[in-house]
Amino acid sequence: MAVLVTGGAGYIGSHAARVLQRAGQKVLIYDNLSTGYEFLTQGFELLRGDIGDRTRLMPALKRVQAVMHFAAHCYVGESVQNPRKYFSNNVESPLALLNACVDAGISRFVFSSTCAVYGVPAKVPITEDTPRLPVNPYGVSKMFFERALEAYNQAYGLRYASLRYFNAAGADESGETGECHDPESHLIPLALAAAAGAGPPLQIFGTDYPTPDGTCIRDYVHVNDLAEAHVKALQHLDGGGDCLAANLGTGDGYSVMEVVAMVEKITGKKVPRQIVGRRPGDPPALVADPALAHERLQWNARRSLSDIVSTAWQWWQRKPANLSCQPSPVSNA
Ligand SMILES: NC(=O)c1ccc[n+]([C@@H]2O[C@H](COP(=O)([O-])OP(=O)(O)OC[C@H]3O[C@@H](n4cnc5c(N)ncnc54)[C@H](O)[C@@H]3O)[C@@H](O)[C@H]2O)c1
């Protein structure tokens, strides 16, 4: 099968492209390089274009049977400050992509959704029937697109899997690709940068949460485990399986302090840190119940927090020196 990977020059898409290719699929990457990097697409055909550009998309879609849609803007805080940018790139342009898919006869579509669609859930671990009540425009934009997929399935028969990632982290074991958001807002690369002396002290946002050590708990899932779930979702749709929305997480939560301790263990270096106040809208704990992905896709996250930090550290040491890892003033997805 040939698959169009939108956003394949970015962090998660570049991993999915590799895992798809290793599974024997033909991959075309479609990316406007707004936050992605051409060097991450080495070994793939890169079609440079915007997902809102129907003229550029149609010939690309004629060459594939399925689409994996990763392209989006992903900074939660920025989405609050500039919702227009987010509704344009995460809703308006993806609708143009979806319409082009229907017109090109694409019947399988895998979408990068997020646990941000749940907002601040009443209970943890989070199951898929938890109400979708996003608390920022980024989460709303992802929920909107999930709903569009549901409507397009009913009306036009487009078959989809919406995969709700928890905290993507780690890097491909080959060392070919890894995380390089600019600016960076994710805990692990910022902790590695601080440990390496290449970034400011790690800011820890709040130590007074109702958690065992007072810091926020998140479910960190290795990016290649995520990528493998995409391949399984595609196989599921290909085999006639029902459309679905599934959480992708490990089911285990780690606090900020536990992650920092793991970074210190793997790197053998101290993480300089600074305790600051809570960030508005940060729930104390977000942990997936991944049972549905296990039952419907036969998927499990196989890699541990130690694997995540080890591969991220390997990437950190190998990545091009000109890629900075400067902290973002806003939080990421
Ligand atoms: N990183 C996470 O922890 C996380 C968590 C949940 C969901 N997600 C979702 O996963 C997806 C990928 O995230 P990422 O961390 O790899 O981000 P990223 O910024 O590294 O990758 C996004 C890619 O999409 C491209 N792109 C953006 N807008 C485009 C457009 N209009 N046309 C064509 N290409 C465009 C960018 O150039 C980039 O290569 C996003 O949809 C994001 O919302 C990420």
Tab-separated table of C-alpha atoms and ligand atoms in Angstrom:
chain	number	residue	atom	x	y	z
A	1	MET	CA	0.000	0.000	0.000
A	2	ALA	CA	1.149	3.583	-0.615
A	3	VAL	CA	0.569	6.074	2.201
A	4	LEU	CA	0.670	9.880	2.166
A	5	VAL	CA	2.190	11.080	5.450
A	6	THR	CA	1.307	14.727	6.069
A	7	GLY	CA	3.725	16.331	8.515
A	8	GLY	CA	6.291	13.601	7.809
A	9	ALA	CA	9.163	16.089	8.179
A	10	GLY	CA	8.202	16.641	11.819
A	11	TYR	CA	8.914	14.740	15.000
A	12	ILE	CA	6.214	12.041	15.118
A	13	GLY	CA	5.558	11.919	11.355
A	14	SER	CA	9.239	11.249	10.559
A	15	HIS	CA	9.173	8.269	12.923
A	16	ALA	CA	5.900	6.961	11.478
A	17	ALA	CA	7.347	7.244	7.956
A	18	ARG	CA	10.284	5.025	8.962
A	19	VAL	CA	8.153	2.456	10.772
A	20	LEU	CA	5.759	2.306	7.792
A	21	GLN	CA	8.654	1.834	5.385
A	22	ARG	CA	10.137	-0.909	7.579
A	23	ALA	CA	6.692	-2.602	7.494
A	24	GLY	CA	6.955	-2.694	3.693
A	25	GLN	CA	4.655	0.228	2.822
A	26	LYS	CA	5.470	2.875	0.235
A	27	VAL	CA	5.615	6.324	1.840
A	28	LEU	CA	5.169	9.779	0.322
A	29	ILE	CA	5.837	12.645	2.707
A	30	TYR	CA	3.783	15.801	2.257
A	31	ASP	CA	4.975	18.759	4.342
A	32	ASN	CA	5.289	22.534	4.052
A	33	LEU	CA	8.377	22.522	6.338
A	34	SER	CA	6.824	25.202	8.554
A	35	THR	CA	8.109	23.430	11.673
A	36	GLY	CA	9.613	20.317	10.056
A	37	TYR	CA	13.087	19.621	8.650
A	38	GLU	CA	14.035	18.390	5.197
A	39	PHE	CA	16.925	16.302	6.588
A	40	LEU	CA	14.433	14.187	8.549
A	41	THR	CA	12.896	13.084	5.222
A	42	GLN	CA	16.132	11.600	3.830
A	43	GLY	CA	15.363	8.259	2.196
A	44	PHE	CA	11.795	9.354	1.337
A	45	GLU	CA	10.127	11.254	-1.448
A	46	LEU	CA	9.222	14.676	-0.042
A	47	LEU	CA	6.407	16.613	-1.686
A	48	ARG	CA	6.672	20.142	-0.412
A	49	GLY	CA	3.211	21.654	-0.032
A	50	ASP	CA	0.507	22.843	2.306
A	51	ILE	CA	-2.387	20.606	3.315
A	52	GLY	CA	-4.740	23.463	2.436
A	53	ASP	CA	-3.486	23.516	-1.172
A	54	ARG	CA	-5.910	21.287	-3.077
A	55	THR	CA	-4.148	21.759	-6.412
A	56	ARG	CA	-0.902	20.454	-5.003
A	57	LEU	CA	-2.615	17.701	-3.013
A	58	MET	CA	-4.753	16.064	-5.695
A	59	PRO	CA	-1.935	14.532	-7.779
A	60	ALA	CA	-0.266	13.292	-4.572
A	61	LEU	CA	-3.502	11.676	-3.374
A	62	LYS	CA	-3.924	9.934	-6.727
A	63	ARG	CA	-0.703	8.019	-5.943
A	64	VAL	CA	-1.760	6.592	-2.548
A	65	GLN	CA	-4.480	4.482	-0.976
A	66	ALA	CA	-4.304	5.873	2.575
A	67	VAL	CA	-3.431	9.065	4.456
A	68	MET	CA	-1.763	9.528	7.840
A	69	HIS	CA	-2.334	13.076	8.951
A	70	PHE	CA	0.243	14.494	11.388
A	71	ALA	CA	0.546	18.067	10.054
A	72	ALA	CA	-0.627	20.600	12.628
A	73	HIS	CA	0.441	23.358	14.970
A	74	CYS	CA	0.958	21.954	18.441
A	75	TYR	CA	1.602	24.641	21.077
A	76	VAL	CA	-1.235	24.773	23.597
A	77	GLY	CA	-0.267	28.177	25.001
A	78	GLU	CA	0.156	29.695	21.542
A	79	SER	CA	-3.309	28.415	20.626
A	80	VAL	CA	-4.740	30.497	23.491
A	81	GLN	CA	-2.871	33.606	22.334
A	82	ASN	CA	-3.492	33.095	18.610
A	83	PRO	CA	-6.536	30.833	18.064
A	84	ARG	CA	-6.887	32.068	14.496
A	85	LYS	CA	-3.591	30.402	13.569
A	86	TYR	CA	-4.771	27.131	15.136
A	87	PHE	CA	-8.270	27.016	13.665
A	88	SER	CA	-6.766	27.846	10.283
A	89	ASN	CA	-4.031	25.189	10.295
A	90	ASN	CA	-5.671	22.493	12.435
A	91	VAL	CA	-9.255	22.799	11.160
A	92	GLU	CA	-9.648	24.828	7.961
A	93	SER	CA	-6.670	23.407	6.042
A	94	PRO	CA	-7.279	19.814	7.228
A	95	LEU	CA	-10.879	20.119	5.965
A	96	ALA	CA	-9.459	20.945	2.537
A	97	LEU	CA	-7.297	17.814	2.894
A	98	LEU	CA	-10.322	15.741	3.910
A	99	ASN	CA	-12.402	16.999	0.988
A	100	ALA	CA	-9.559	16.242	-1.392
A	101	CYS	CA	-9.305	12.731	0.100
A	102	VAL	CA	-13.011	12.091	-0.498
A	103	ASP	CA	-12.738	13.413	-4.056
A	104	ALA	CA	-9.634	11.303	-4.736
A	105	GLY	CA	-11.378	8.160	-3.449
A	106	ILE	CA	-9.162	7.700	-0.357
A	107	SER	CA	-10.981	5.425	2.056
A	108	ARG	CA	-8.469	5.026	4.932
A	109	PHE	CA	-7.412	7.914	7.115
A	110	VAL	CA	-5.357	7.873	10.339
A	111	PHE	CA	-5.434	11.077	12.388
A	112	SER	CA	-3.052	12.408	15.082
A	113	SER	CA	-5.393	13.365	17.851
A	114	THR	CA	-4.452	14.072	21.445
A	115	CYS	CA	-5.441	13.559	25.062
A	116	ALA	CA	-6.018	17.350	25.049
A	117	VAL	CA	-9.508	16.558	23.678
A	118	TYR	CA	-10.429	15.402	27.213
A	119	GLY	CA	-9.495	18.707	28.877
A	120	VAL	CA	-9.292	18.190	32.642
A	121	PRO	CA	-10.825	14.734	33.089
A	122	ALA	CA	-12.780	13.866	36.221
A	123	LYS	CA	-11.041	10.520	36.588
A	124	VAL	CA	-7.724	8.898	35.744
A	125	PRO	CA	-6.847	6.586	33.971
A	126	ILE	CA	-8.749	8.108	31.074
A	127	THR	CA	-10.992	5.903	28.935
A	128	GLU	CA	-12.241	6.858	25.472
A	129	ASP	CA	-15.809	7.383	26.719
A	130	THR	CA	-14.613	10.267	28.919
A	131	PRO	CA	-16.455	13.374	27.656
A	132	ARG	CA	-14.481	15.461	25.184
A	133	LEU	CA	-14.301	18.834	26.934
A	134	PRO	CA	-11.096	20.501	25.711
A	135	VAL	CA	-9.944	23.560	27.647
A	136	ASN	CA	-7.868	25.328	24.982
A	137	PRO	CA	-8.199	26.103	21.249
A	138	TYR	CA	-5.591	23.439	20.358
A	139	GLY	CA	-7.731	20.724	21.981
A	140	VAL	CA	-10.896	22.174	20.435
A	141	SER	CA	-9.282	22.130	16.981
A	142	LYS	CA	-8.397	18.434	17.374
A	143	MET	CA	-11.882	17.588	18.676
A	144	PHE	CA	-13.448	19.424	15.749
A	145	PHE	CA	-11.460	17.349	13.272
A	146	GLU	CA	-12.386	14.121	15.084
A	147	ARG	CA	-16.040	15.126	14.680
A	148	ALA	CA	-15.513	15.936	10.999
A	149	LEU	CA	-14.098	12.433	10.496
A	150	GLU	CA	-17.160	10.932	12.202
A	151	ALA	CA	-19.493	12.919	9.903
A	152	TYR	CA	-17.481	12.110	6.757
A	153	ASN	CA	-17.558	8.448	7.674
A	154	GLN	CA	-21.354	8.499	7.988
A	155	ALA	CA	-21.944	10.555	4.877
A	156	TYR	CA	-19.175	9.454	2.503
A	157	GLY	CA	-17.879	6.185	3.932
A	158	LEU	CA	-14.369	7.551	4.620
A	159	ARG	CA	-12.914	5.161	7.196
A	160	TYR	CA	-10.758	6.571	9.972
A	161	ALA	CA	-8.807	5.946	13.149
A	162	SER	CA	-8.394	8.899	15.519
A	163	LEU	CA	-5.402	8.154	17.723
A	164	ARG	CA	-5.266	10.200	20.920
A	165	TYR	CA	-1.627	10.433	21.959
A	166	PHE	CA	-0.551	11.069	25.495
A	167	ASN	CA	3.013	12.490	25.885
A	168	ALA	CA	5.094	11.476	22.875
A	169	ALA	CA	8.779	11.145	23.761
A	170	GLY	CA	12.006	9.345	22.855
A	171	ALA	CA	13.620	8.819	19.469
A	172	ASP	CA	14.171	6.201	16.780
A	173	GLU	CA	16.712	3.611	17.869
A	174	SER	CA	18.655	4.160	14.587
A	175	GLY	CA	19.571	7.697	15.651
A	176	GLU	CA	18.315	9.000	12.260
A	177	THR	CA	15.515	11.106	13.677
A	178	GLY	CA	14.285	12.498	16.960
A	179	GLU	CA	12.619	15.459	18.572
A	180	CYS	CA	13.566	18.964	17.468
A	181	HIS	CA	10.768	21.356	18.219
A	182	ASP	CA	11.891	24.968	18.034
A	183	PRO	CA	11.153	26.376	20.518
A	184	GLU	CA	10.945	23.283	22.718
A	185	SER	CA	8.364	22.851	25.449
A	186	HIS	CA	8.560	19.136	26.240
A	187	LEU	CA	10.008	18.004	29.533
A	188	ILE	CA	12.512	15.366	28.394
A	189	PRO	CA	14.448	17.371	25.750
A	190	LEU	CA	14.509	20.376	28.079
A	191	ALA	CA	15.809	18.255	30.959
A	192	LEU	CA	18.474	16.747	28.653
A	193	ALA	CA	19.503	20.208	27.449
A	194	ALA	CA	19.782	21.414	31.037
A	195	ALA	CA	21.808	18.319	32.024
A	196	ALA	CA	24.140	18.813	29.047
A	197	GLY	CA	24.679	22.455	30.028
A	198	ALA	CA	23.226	23.499	26.667
A	199	GLY	CA	20.061	25.102	28.008
A	200	PRO	CA	18.826	27.041	31.013
A	201	PRO	CA	17.936	25.290	34.269
A	202	LEU	CA	14.821	23.152	33.880
A	203	GLN	CA	11.724	24.951	35.068
A	204	ILE	CA	9.450	22.790	37.213
A	205	PHE	CA	5.951	24.186	37.111
A	206	GLY	CA	4.469	23.564	40.547
A	207	THR	CA	5.381	21.219	43.388
A	208	ASP	CA	2.075	21.520	45.241
A	209	TYR	CA	-0.146	19.278	43.121
A	210	PRO	CA	-2.117	16.497	44.839
A	211	THR	CA	0.389	13.854	43.660
A	212	PRO	CA	2.887	11.840	45.760
A	213	ASP	CA	5.807	14.255	45.149
A	214	GLY	CA	3.703	17.326	44.323
A	215	THR	CA	4.667	17.496	40.618
A	216	CYS	CA	2.441	16.724	37.626
A	217	ILE	CA	2.074	13.155	36.432
A	218	ARG	CA	1.986	12.310	32.722
A	219	ASP	CA	1.910	9.180	30.575
A	220	TYR	CA	5.080	9.169	28.422
A	221	VAL	CA	4.812	6.958	25.339
A	222	HIS	CA	7.738	6.183	23.046
A	223	VAL	CA	7.379	7.766	19.616
A	224	ASN	CA	8.109	4.438	17.860
A	225	ASP	CA	5.378	2.749	19.918
A	226	LEU	CA	3.070	5.492	18.609
A	227	ALA	CA	4.322	4.888	15.077
A	228	GLU	CA	3.682	1.145	15.409
A	229	ALA	CA	0.109	1.872	16.520
A	230	HIS	CA	-0.389	3.810	13.281
A	231	VAL	CA	0.723	0.835	11.214
A	232	LYS	CA	-1.657	-1.398	13.163
A	233	ALA	CA	-4.506	1.097	12.758
A	234	LEU	CA	-3.949	1.094	9.010
A	235	GLN	CA	-3.941	-2.715	8.934
A	236	HIS	CA	-7.138	-2.671	11.007
A	237	LEU	CA	-8.911	-0.354	8.554
A	238	ASP	CA	-7.510	-2.271	5.599
A	239	GLY	CA	-8.883	-5.515	7.011
A	240	GLY	CA	-12.386	-4.007	7.215
A	241	GLY	CA	-12.208	-3.119	10.940
A	242	ASP	CA	-14.558	-0.471	12.356
A	243	CYS	CA	-13.604	3.176	12.631
A	244	LEU	CA	-12.296	4.010	16.068
A	245	ALA	CA	-10.914	6.607	18.451
A	246	ALA	CA	-8.246	5.118	20.702
A	247	ASN	CA	-5.942	6.332	23.447
A	248	LEU	CA	-2.247	5.744	22.855
A	249	GLY	CA	-0.439	5.667	26.160
A	250	THR	CA	1.308	3.171	28.402
A	251	GLY	CA	-1.188	3.288	31.289
A	252	ASP	CA	1.694	4.260	33.641
A	253	GLY	CA	2.172	7.767	34.932
A	254	TYR	CA	5.473	9.369	35.940
A	255	SER	CA	5.896	12.610	37.828
A	256	VAL	CA	8.167	15.422	36.643
A	257	MET	CA	10.577	14.543	39.469
A	258	GLU	CA	10.643	10.868	38.445
A	259	VAL	CA	11.457	11.852	34.856
A	260	VAL	CA	14.218	14.191	36.060
A	261	ALA	CA	15.655	11.349	38.170
A	262	MET	CA	15.642	9.088	35.080
A	263	VAL	CA	17.407	11.780	33.021
A	264	GLU	CA	20.082	12.055	35.730
A	265	LYS	CA	20.494	8.269	35.823
A	266	ILE	CA	20.819	7.885	32.026
A	267	THR	CA	23.063	10.895	31.420
A	268	GLY	CA	25.072	10.593	34.627
A	269	LYS	CA	24.661	14.367	34.988
A	270	LYS	CA	22.743	16.572	37.382
A	271	VAL	CA	19.733	18.439	35.967
A	272	PRO	CA	19.948	22.068	37.149
A	273	ARG	CA	16.402	23.102	38.006
A	274	GLN	CA	14.261	25.944	39.179
A	275	ILE	CA	10.910	25.524	40.903
A	276	VAL	CA	8.345	28.009	39.559
A	277	GLY	CA	4.576	28.401	39.886
A	278	ARG	CA	1.929	26.203	38.300
A	279	ARG	CA	0.996	26.775	34.646
A	280	PRO	CA	-2.673	27.623	34.264
A	281	GLY	CA	-4.721	24.682	32.946
A	282	ASP	CA	-2.173	21.940	33.773
A	283	PRO	CA	-4.139	18.983	35.210
A	284	PRO	CA	-2.357	17.159	38.087
A	285	ALA	CA	-2.386	13.791	36.302
A	286	LEU	CA	-3.073	12.581	32.752
A	287	VAL	CA	-2.728	8.846	32.294
A	288	ALA	CA	-4.279	6.728	29.553
A	289	ASP	CA	-6.335	3.616	29.880
A	290	PRO	CA	-4.901	1.920	26.761
A	291	ALA	CA	-7.188	-1.172	26.883
A	292	LEU	CA	-9.144	-0.256	23.771
A	293	ALA	CA	-6.051	0.026	21.550
A	294	HIS	CA	-4.934	-3.319	22.936
A	295	GLU	CA	-8.271	-5.015	22.207
A	296	ARG	CA	-9.000	-3.473	18.818
A	297	LEU	CA	-5.498	-3.014	17.385
A	298	GLN	CA	-3.528	-5.606	19.371
A	299	TRP	CA	-1.235	-2.731	20.287
A	300	ASN	CA	0.767	-2.253	23.466
A	301	ALA	CA	3.457	0.277	24.251
A	302	ARG	CA	6.562	-1.918	24.469
A	303	ARG	CA	9.182	0.612	25.504
A	304	SER	CA	9.820	1.829	29.057
A	305	LEU	CA	10.625	5.281	30.455
A	306	SER	CA	14.265	4.182	30.537
A	307	ASP	CA	14.098	3.350	26.780
A	308	ILE	CA	12.464	6.717	26.130
A	309	VAL	CA	15.137	8.725	27.936
A	310	SER	CA	18.025	6.608	26.558
A	311	THR	CA	16.952	7.050	22.924
A	312	ALA	CA	16.216	10.754	23.466
A	313	TRP	CA	19.714	11.180	24.958
A	314	GLN	CA	21.298	9.308	22.049
A	315	TRP	CA	19.464	11.650	19.640
A	316	TRP	CA	20.411	14.683	21.691
A	317	GLN	CA	24.101	13.824	21.317
A	318	ARG	CA	23.849	13.028	17.574
A	319	LYS	CA	21.506	15.699	16.279
A	320	PRO	CA	22.954	18.531	14.175
A	321	ALA	CA	24.638	21.108	16.382
A	322	ASN	CA	22.707	23.989	14.821
A	323	LEU	CA	19.419	22.580	16.160
A	324	SER	CA	18.849	24.482	19.343
A	325	CYS	CA	16.627	23.298	22.145
A	326	GLN	CA	15.437	26.532	23.613
A	327	PRO	CA	12.528	26.509	26.032
A	328	SER	CA	9.220	27.714	24.715
A	329	PRO	CA	7.370	30.461	26.528
A	330	VAL	CA	4.204	28.426	25.844
A	331	SER	CA	3.289	24.811	26.502
A	332	ASN	CA	3.218	22.146	23.816
A	333	ALA	CA	0.664	19.445	23.041
B	1	LIG	N1	4.314	15.831	20.303
B	1	LIG	C1	3.340	15.355	21.107
B	1	LIG	O1	3.563	14.997	22.296
B	1	LIG	C2	1.924	15.270	20.578
B	1	LIG	C3	0.915	14.844	21.464
B	1	LIG	C4	-0.381	14.705	20.960
B	1	LIG	C5	-0.656	14.954	19.635
B	1	LIG	N2	0.337	15.386	18.795
B	1	LIG	C6	0.012	15.623	17.391
B	1	LIG	O2	0.936	14.905	16.589
B	1	LIG	C7	1.150	15.594	15.349
B	1	LIG	C8	2.635	15.753	15.092
B	1	LIG	O3	3.230	16.489	16.172
B	1	LIG	P1	4.806	16.739	16.207
B	1	LIG	O4	5.192	16.846	17.646
B	1	LIG	O5	5.483	15.771	15.332
B	1	LIG	O6	4.886	18.207	15.564
B	1	LIG	P2	5.962	18.816	14.535
B	1	LIG	O7	5.790	20.290	14.568
B	1	LIG	O8	7.313	18.242	14.793
B	1	LIG	O9	5.454	18.243	13.129
B	1	LIG	C9	4.398	18.820	12.407
B	1	LIG	C10	4.783	18.752	10.939
B	1	LIG	O10	3.670	19.223	10.158
B	1	LIG	C11	4.142	20.150	9.196
B	1	LIG	N3	3.008	21.060	8.913
B	1	LIG	C12	2.373	21.871	9.790
B	1	LIG	N4	1.382	22.531	9.167
B	1	LIG	C13	1.375	22.108	7.875
B	1	LIG	C14	0.567	22.415	6.744
B	1	LIG	N5	-0.421	23.325	6.805
B	1	LIG	N6	0.827	21.795	5.571
B	1	LIG	C15	1.838	20.872	5.490
B	1	LIG	N7	2.636	20.545	6.518
B	1	LIG	C16	2.400	21.166	7.710
B	1	LIG	C17	5.335	20.819	9.834
B	1	LIG	O11	6.225	21.400	8.903
B	1	LIG	C18	5.970	19.642	10.600
B	1	LIG	O12	6.878	18.936	9.760
B	1	LIG	C19	0.382	16.913	15.461
B	1	LIG	O13	-0.855	16.756	14.785
B	1	LIG	C20	0.157	17.066	16.957
B	1	LIG	O14	-0.997	17.809	17.219
B	1	LIG	C21	1.617	15.543	19.245
